[in-house]
XYZ file of C-alpha atoms in Angstrom:
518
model
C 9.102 -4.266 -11.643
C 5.891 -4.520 -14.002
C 4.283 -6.927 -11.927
C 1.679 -4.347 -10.796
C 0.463 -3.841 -14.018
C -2.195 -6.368 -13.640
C -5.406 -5.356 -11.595
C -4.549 -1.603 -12.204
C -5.030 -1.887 -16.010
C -7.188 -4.840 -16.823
C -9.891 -4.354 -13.611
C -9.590 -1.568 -11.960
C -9.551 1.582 -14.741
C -13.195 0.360 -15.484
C -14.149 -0.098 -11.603
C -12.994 3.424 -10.867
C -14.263 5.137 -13.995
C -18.130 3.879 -13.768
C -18.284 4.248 -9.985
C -16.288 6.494 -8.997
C -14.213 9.071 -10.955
C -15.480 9.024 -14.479
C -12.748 9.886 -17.229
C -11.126 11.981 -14.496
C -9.757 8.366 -13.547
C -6.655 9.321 -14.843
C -6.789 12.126 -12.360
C -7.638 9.430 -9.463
C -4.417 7.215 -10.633
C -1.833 10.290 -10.525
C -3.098 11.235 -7.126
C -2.480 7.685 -6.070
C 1.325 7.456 -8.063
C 2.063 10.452 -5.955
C 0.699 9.254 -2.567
C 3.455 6.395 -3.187
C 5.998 8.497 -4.218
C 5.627 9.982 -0.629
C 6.258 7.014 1.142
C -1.319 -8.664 -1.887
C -2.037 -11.874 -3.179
C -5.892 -12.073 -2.131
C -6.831 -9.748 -4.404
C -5.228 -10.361 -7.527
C -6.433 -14.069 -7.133
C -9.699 -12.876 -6.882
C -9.530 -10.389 -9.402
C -8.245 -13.169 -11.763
C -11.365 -15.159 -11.416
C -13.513 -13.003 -11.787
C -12.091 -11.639 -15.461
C -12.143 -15.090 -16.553
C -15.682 -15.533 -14.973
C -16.578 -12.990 -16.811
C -14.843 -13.850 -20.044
C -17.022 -17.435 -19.525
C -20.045 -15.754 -19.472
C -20.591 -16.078 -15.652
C -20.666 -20.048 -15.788
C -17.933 -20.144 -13.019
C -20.148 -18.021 -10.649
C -23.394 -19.463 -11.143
C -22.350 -22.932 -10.960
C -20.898 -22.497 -7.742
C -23.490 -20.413 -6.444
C -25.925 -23.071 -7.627
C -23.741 -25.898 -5.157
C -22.737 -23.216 -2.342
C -24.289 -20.306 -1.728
C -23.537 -18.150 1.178
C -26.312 -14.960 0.813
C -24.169 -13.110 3.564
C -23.686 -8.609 3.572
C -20.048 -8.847 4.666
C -18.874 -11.955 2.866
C -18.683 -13.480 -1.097
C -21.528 -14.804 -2.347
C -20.271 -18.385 -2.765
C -16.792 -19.651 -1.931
C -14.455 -18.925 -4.668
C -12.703 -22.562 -4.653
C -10.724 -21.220 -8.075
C -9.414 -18.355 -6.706
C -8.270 -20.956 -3.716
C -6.770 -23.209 -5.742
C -4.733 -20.950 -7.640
C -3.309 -19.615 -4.684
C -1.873 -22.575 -3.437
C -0.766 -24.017 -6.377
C 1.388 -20.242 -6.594
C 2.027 -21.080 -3.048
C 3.772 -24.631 -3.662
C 5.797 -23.329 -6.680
C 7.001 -20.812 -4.565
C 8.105 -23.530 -1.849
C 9.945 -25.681 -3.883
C 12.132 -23.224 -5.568
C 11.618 -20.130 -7.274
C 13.655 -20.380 -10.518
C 11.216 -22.003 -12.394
C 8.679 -18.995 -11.258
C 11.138 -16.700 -12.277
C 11.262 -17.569 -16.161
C 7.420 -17.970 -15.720
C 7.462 -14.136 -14.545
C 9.234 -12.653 -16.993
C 7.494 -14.675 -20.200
C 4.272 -13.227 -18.842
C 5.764 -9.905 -18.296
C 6.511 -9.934 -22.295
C 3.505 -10.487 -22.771
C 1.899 -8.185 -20.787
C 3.660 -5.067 -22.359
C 3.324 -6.177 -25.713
C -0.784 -6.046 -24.756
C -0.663 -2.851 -22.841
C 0.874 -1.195 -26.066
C -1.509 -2.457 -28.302
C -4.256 -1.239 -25.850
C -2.689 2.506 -26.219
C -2.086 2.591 -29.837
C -5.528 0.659 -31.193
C -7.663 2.183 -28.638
C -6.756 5.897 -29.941
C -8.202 5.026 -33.394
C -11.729 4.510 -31.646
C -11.026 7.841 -29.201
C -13.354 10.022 -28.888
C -13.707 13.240 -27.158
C -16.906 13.678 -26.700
C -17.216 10.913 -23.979
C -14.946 13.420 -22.119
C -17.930 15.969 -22.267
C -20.740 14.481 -22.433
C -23.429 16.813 -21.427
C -25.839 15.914 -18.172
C -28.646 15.606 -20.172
C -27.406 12.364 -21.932
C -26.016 10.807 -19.067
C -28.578 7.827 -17.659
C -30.100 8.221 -14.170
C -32.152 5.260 -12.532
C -33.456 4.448 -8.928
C -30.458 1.858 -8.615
C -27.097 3.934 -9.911
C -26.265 7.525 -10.052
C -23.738 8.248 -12.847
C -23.132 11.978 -11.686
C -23.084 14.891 -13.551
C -21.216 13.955 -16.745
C -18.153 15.752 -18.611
C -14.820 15.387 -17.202
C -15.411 14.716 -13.516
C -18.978 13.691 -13.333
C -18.285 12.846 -9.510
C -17.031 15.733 -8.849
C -13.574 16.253 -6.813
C -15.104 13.504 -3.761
C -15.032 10.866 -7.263
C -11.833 12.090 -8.034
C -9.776 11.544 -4.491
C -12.614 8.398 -3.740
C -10.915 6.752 -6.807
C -7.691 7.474 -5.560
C -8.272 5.643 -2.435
C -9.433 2.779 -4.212
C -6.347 3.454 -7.327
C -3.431 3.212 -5.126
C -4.482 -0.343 -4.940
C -2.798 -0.224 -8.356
C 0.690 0.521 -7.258
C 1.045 -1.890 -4.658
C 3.507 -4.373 -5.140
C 6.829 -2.425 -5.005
C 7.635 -3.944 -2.024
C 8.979 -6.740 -4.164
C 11.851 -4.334 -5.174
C 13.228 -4.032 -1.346
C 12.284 -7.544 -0.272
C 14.665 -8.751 -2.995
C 17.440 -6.324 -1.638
C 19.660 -8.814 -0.590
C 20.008 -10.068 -4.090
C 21.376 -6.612 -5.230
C 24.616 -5.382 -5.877
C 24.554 -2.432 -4.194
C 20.975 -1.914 -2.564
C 21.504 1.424 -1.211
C 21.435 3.254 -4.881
C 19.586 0.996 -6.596
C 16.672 -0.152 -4.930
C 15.634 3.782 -4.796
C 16.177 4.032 -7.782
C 14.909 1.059 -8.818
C 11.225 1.855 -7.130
C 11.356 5.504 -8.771
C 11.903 4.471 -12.066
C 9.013 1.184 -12.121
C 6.446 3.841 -10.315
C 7.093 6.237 -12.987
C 6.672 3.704 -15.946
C 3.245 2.238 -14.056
C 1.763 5.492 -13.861
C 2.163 6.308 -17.197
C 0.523 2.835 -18.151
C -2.253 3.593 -16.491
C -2.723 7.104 -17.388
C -2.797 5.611 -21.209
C -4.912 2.539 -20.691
C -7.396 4.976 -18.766
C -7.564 7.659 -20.832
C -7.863 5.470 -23.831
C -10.898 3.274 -22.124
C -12.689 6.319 -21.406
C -12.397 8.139 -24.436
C -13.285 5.051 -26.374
C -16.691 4.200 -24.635
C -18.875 6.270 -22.240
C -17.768 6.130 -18.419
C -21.218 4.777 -16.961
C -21.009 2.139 -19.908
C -18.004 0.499 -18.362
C -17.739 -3.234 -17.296
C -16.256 -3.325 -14.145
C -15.072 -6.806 -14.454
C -13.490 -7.044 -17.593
C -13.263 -3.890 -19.586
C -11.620 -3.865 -22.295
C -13.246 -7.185 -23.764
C -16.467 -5.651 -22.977
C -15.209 -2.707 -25.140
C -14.122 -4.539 -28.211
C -16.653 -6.668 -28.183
C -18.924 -3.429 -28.386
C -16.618 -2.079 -31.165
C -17.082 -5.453 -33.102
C -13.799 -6.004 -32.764
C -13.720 -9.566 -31.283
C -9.955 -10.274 -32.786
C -8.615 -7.785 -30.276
C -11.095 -9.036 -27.383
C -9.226 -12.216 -27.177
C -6.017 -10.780 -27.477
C -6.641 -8.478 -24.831
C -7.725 -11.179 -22.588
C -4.135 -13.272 -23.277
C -2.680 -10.346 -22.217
C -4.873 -9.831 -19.056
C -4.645 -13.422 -17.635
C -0.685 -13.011 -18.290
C -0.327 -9.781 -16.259
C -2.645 -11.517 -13.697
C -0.405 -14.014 -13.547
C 2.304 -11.885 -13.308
C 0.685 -9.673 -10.395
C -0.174 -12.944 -8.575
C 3.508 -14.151 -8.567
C 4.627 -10.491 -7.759
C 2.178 -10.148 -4.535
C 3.257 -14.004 -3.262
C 7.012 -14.145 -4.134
C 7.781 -11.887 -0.867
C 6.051 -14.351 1.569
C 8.637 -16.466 1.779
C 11.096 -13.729 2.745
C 8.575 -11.722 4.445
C 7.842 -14.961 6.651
C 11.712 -15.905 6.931
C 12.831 -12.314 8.382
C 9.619 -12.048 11.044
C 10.164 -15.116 12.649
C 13.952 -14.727 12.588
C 13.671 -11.595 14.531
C 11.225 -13.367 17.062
C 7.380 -11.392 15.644
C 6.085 -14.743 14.387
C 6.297 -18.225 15.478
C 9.874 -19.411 14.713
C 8.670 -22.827 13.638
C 7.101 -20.558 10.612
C 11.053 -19.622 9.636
C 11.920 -23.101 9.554
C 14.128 -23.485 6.063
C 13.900 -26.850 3.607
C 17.553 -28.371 3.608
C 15.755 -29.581 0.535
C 14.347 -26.674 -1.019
C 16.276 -23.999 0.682
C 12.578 -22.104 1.439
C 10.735 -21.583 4.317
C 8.176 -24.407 3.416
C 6.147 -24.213 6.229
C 5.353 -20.664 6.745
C 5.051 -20.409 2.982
C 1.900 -22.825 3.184
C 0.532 -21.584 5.751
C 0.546 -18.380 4.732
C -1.071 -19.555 1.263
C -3.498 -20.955 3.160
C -4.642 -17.976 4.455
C -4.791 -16.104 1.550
C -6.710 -17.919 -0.600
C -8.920 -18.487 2.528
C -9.639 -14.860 2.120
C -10.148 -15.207 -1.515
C -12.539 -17.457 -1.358
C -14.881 -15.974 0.982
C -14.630 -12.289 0.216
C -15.654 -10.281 -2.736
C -13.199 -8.704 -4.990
C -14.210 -4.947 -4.032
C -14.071 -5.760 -0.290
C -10.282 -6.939 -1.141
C -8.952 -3.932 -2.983
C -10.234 -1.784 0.044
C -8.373 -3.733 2.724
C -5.188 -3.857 0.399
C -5.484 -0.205 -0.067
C -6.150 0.912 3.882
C -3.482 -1.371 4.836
C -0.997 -0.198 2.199
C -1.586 3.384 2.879
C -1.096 2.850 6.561
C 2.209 0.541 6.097
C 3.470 3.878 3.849
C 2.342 6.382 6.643
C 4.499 4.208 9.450
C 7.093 4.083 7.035
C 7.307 8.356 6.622
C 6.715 8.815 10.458
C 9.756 6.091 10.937
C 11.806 8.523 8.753
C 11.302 11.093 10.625
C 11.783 9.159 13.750
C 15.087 7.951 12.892
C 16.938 10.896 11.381
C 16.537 12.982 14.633
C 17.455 9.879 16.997
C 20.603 9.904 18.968
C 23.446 6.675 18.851
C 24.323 5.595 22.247
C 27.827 3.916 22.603
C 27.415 0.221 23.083
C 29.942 0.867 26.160
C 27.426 3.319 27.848
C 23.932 2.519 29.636
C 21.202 4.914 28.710
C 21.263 8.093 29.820
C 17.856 8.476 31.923
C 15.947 11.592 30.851
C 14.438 13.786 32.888
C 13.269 17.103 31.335
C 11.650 19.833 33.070
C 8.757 22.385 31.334
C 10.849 24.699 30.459
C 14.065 22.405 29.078
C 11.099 20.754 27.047
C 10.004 24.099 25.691
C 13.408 25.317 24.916
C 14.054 22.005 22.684
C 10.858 22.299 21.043
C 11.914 24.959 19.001
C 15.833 24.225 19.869
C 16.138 27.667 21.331
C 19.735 26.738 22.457
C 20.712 25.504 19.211
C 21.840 21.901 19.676
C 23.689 20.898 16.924
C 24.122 17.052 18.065
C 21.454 15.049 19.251
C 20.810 13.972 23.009
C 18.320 11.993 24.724
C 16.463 15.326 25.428
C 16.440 16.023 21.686
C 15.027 12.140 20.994
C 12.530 12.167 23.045
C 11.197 15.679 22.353
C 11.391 14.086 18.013
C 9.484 11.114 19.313
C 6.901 13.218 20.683
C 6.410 15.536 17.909
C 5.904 13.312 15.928
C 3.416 10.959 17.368
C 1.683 14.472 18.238
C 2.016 14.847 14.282
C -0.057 11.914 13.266
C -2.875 12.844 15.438
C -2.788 16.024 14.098
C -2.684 14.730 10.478
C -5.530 12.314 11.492
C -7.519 15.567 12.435
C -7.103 17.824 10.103
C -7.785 15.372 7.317
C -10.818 13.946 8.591
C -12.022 18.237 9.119
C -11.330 18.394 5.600
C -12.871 15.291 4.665
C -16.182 16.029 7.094
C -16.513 19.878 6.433
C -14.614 20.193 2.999
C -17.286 22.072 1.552
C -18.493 23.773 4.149
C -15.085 25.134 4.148
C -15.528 26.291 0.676
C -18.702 27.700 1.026
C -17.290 30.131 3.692
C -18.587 28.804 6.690
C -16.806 30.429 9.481
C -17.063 27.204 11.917
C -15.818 24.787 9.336
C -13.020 27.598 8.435
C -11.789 28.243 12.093
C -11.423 23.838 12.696
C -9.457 23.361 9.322
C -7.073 26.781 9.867
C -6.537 24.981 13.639
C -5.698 21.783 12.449
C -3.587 23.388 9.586
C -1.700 25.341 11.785
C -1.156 22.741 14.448
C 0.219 20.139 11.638
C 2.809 23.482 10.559
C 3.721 24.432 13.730
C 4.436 20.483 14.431
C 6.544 19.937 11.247
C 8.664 23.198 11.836
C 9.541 22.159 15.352
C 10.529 18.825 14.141
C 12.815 20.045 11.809
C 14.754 22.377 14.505
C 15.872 19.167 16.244
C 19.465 18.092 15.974
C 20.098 15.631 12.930
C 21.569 12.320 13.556
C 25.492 11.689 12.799
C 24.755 8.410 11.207
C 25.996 8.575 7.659
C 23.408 6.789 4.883
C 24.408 5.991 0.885
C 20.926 7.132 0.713
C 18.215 9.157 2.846
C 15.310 10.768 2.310
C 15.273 14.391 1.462
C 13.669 17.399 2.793
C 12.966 15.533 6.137
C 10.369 16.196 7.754
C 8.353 17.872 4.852
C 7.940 15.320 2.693
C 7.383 12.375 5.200
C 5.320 14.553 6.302
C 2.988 15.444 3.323
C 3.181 11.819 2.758
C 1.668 10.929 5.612
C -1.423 13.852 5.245
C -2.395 11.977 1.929
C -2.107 8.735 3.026
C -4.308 9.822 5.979
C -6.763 11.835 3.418
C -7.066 8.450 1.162
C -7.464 6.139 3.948
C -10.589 8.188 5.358
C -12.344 8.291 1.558
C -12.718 4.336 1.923
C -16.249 3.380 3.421
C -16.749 2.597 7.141
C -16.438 -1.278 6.812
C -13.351 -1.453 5.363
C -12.350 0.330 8.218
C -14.259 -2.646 10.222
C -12.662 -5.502 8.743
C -8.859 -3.374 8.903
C -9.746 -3.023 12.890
C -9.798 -6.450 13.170
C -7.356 -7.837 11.589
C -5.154 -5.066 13.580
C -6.399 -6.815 16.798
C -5.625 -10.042 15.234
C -1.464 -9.158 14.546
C -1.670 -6.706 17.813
C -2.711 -10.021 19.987
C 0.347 -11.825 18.273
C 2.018 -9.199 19.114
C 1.954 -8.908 22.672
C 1.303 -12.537 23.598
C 4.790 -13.273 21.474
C 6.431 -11.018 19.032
C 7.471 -8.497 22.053
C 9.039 -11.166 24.360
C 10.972 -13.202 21.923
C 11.953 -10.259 19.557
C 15.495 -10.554 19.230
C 16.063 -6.565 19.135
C 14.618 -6.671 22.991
C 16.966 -9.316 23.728
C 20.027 -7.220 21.847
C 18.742 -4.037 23.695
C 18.669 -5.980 27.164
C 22.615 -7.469 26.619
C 23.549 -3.878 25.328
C 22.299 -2.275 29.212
C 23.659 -5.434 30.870
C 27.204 -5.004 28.638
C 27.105 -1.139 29.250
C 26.243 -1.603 32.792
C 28.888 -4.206 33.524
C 31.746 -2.056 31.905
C 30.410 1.268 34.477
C 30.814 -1.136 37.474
C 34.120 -2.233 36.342
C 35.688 0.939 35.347
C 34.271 2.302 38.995
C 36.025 -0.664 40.685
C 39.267 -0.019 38.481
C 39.230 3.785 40.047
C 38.280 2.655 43.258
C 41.709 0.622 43.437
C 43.341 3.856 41.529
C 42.360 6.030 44.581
């Protein structure tokens, strides 16, 4: 549950409040807790070196800049051989057994609440208001870095939603909850509630730790690295620098272990259903793990910790999060309005005319069970949906304040898009709801998936254009897989192609049997 308290509190409250959102960081975080209401290993590897880089005075960094330097725009610096190694030594504890990790988990997790309070209650004694509203006047402005406008948003609301792109980073890691599901009692109840509850108790960590960080020292003062031992040690209070910094490495520790314990499972039910390579499923009699794919998948993650920086990292954790969560809402919507065919039946073909399509679009004839018709017409709305999601966010995020500056062009586009993504929600929710009885679903379907979905969308276009680059690719790269494998040994095609063949069979032999009737 608490394993996402690691880069949130320790890295990325400075990161966001000197570049990006000032103390209105706290702002950035609750935008980002509610984005995942709605709906990584690199990373915190990397993020971990670097805080004890930093807490070494940079002699990790220059020394292996000074053996391997790389000089490159898109990549690291020099290859990050600690953040490598600590990724697959996480990786083989993880393939041998995860007991041991277990106990390891929850000593660090201790430890990293026991910090996170002391953060709270001793950084209030050094708050300050005034670093809330500090004038413009005072705030420092060079040719290199512009630290805004001061006061509570010097970044204005751009800062604001730009660090909640980069803060949902922060409450990644959930997935942990539902991969484990099969180790729960009764998953349906309390894996919901389960997620609810450890978002909740995050976001109110990080509102703390933020607000206390920024109200102890100036936002553009920040250290983006390590922050809090750069603030105590300003404060003279080296006792609690070093504590802090136990603290840190243990919820870094913690976050590490949260972001790789999936993998195995992750790994184990993909190539079971045919989307990876099954050799990658292959279980340990010994170990009882998927060894293999467990490796190799360590392998490639510390691959990309070595070679990319820490910033470039949280961006492609945070596009590829918010676009996982955005599938995840439209699937919602796509399955409560789908119809159940008998296994006994073959498909019924559809073929809808203009005005039988019109008619469902708004369910004019008031279908109360769903039909093919009814599917389809779902399916379409709500692929039509996301493209007009993807529009009207990126107007807003284009025009936005040309829009509230009156312009009439920038108006007209946004009220277009606006009504479009109303219009498409409402006739969604005419359709016919599926019979299929769940111990838990999703209310107010399809507003909420759907609202999800238009933040998620929002957040992802705030992150700059080659993040978007380096997400395209590695799209291409599990798109090729894909189609060259996943989609002709997936074992739901092969239970969809014996369900026709079954259904098909059973037609021809209750014809026959009426045949001989007659």
């Amino acid at each position: 549950m608490f394993s996402t308290l690691g880069v949130g509190v320790y890295v990325l409250a400075g990161d966001v409040a000197k570049n990006y959102a000032g103390p209105a960081v706290v702002l950035s975080f609750l935008l980002a807790a509610v984005a995942s209401v709605f709906a990584g290993a690199a990373s915190v590897v990397k993020a971990l070196s670097e805080y004890l880089d930093s807490l070494l005075d940079k002699s990790i960094s220059s020394q292996l800049y000074s053996w391997m330097p790389m000089d490159s725009p898109h990549l690291a610096k020099y290859p990050d051989l600690f953040a490598f190694l600590v990724i697959m030594l996480f990786s083989v504890g993880l393939a041998f057994g995860v007991k041991e990790s277990t106990k390891f988990n929850n000593f660090c997790t201790g430890v990293n609440l026991c910090v996170v309070l002391f953060v709270i209650i001793s950084g209030s004694f050094k708050a300050d208001t005034k670093n809330w509203r500090i004038p413009e006047s005072e705030v420092p402005h060079d040719g290199k870095k512009n630290f805004g406008s001061g006061g509570f948003a010097p970044y204005g609301l751009a800062g604001v939603v730009k660090g909640a792109a980069v803060c949902f980073y922060g409450f990644i890691g959930f997935d942990c909850v539902a991969t484990a599901g099969e180790e729960a009692r009764r998953p349906q109840k309390s894996i919901p509630f389960a997620v609810v509850v450890s978002l909740l108790v995050v976001f109110l960590a990080y509102f703390g730790v933020s607000s206390v960080l920024t109200l102890m020292m100036p936002y553009y003062m920040q250290d983006e690295k390590a922050p809090f031992p750069f603030v105590y040690d300003q404060l003279g209070w080296t006792w609690a620098k070093y504590a802090v910094s136990v603290g840190a490495i243990c919820a870094l520790l913690s976050s590490l272990l949260g972001a790789v314990f999936p993998l195995p499972r992750i790994i184990y039910a993909m190539s079971s259903d045919g989307l990876l390579f099954r050799w990658l499923g292959a279980v340990s009699e010994k170990h009882q793990t998927p060894l293999v794919g467990t490796m190799v998948a360590g392998l490639l993650t510390g691959t990309l910790a070595m070679i990319f920086e820490l910033e470039q990292l949280i961006h492609m954790m945070s596009i590829g999060t918010l676009l996982a969560y955005s599938m995840v809402a439209s699937c919602v919507m796509l399955l409560r309005y789908q119809s159940s065919q008998s296994p006994h039946r073959a498909p019924e073909p559809v073929r809808p005319c203009v005005r039988g399509l019109l008619r469902q679009c708004v369910n004019l004839d008031r279908v109360t069970s769903p039909s093919p018709l009814s599917s389809t017409v779902a399916t379409t709305l709500v692929t039509l949906y996301g493209v007009w999601s993807l529009v009207l966010m990126n107007s807003i995020h284009q025009r936005g304040e040309a829009v509230l500056l009156g312009d009439p062009a920038a108006v007209c586009e946004v009220s277009v898009g606006a009504a479009l993504v109303v219009f498409t929600l409402f006739a969604i929710s005419r359709q016919p709801v599926s019979e299929k009885k769940l111990a838990f679903s999703v209310p107010l379907v399809p507003w909420l998936p759907g609202v999800s979905v238009l933040l998620n969308v929002y957040l992802m276009l705030n992150l700059d254009h080659a993040t978007w680059i380096r997400f395209a690719v590695w799209i291409a790269a599990g798109l090729l897989i894909y189609v060259t494998y996943g989609a002709w040994h997936s074992s739901e095609r092969r239970r969809t192609l014996d369900t026709v063949q079954l259904a098909e069979l059973h037609n021809d032999s209750q014809t026959a049997l009426l045949g001989q009737t007659l």
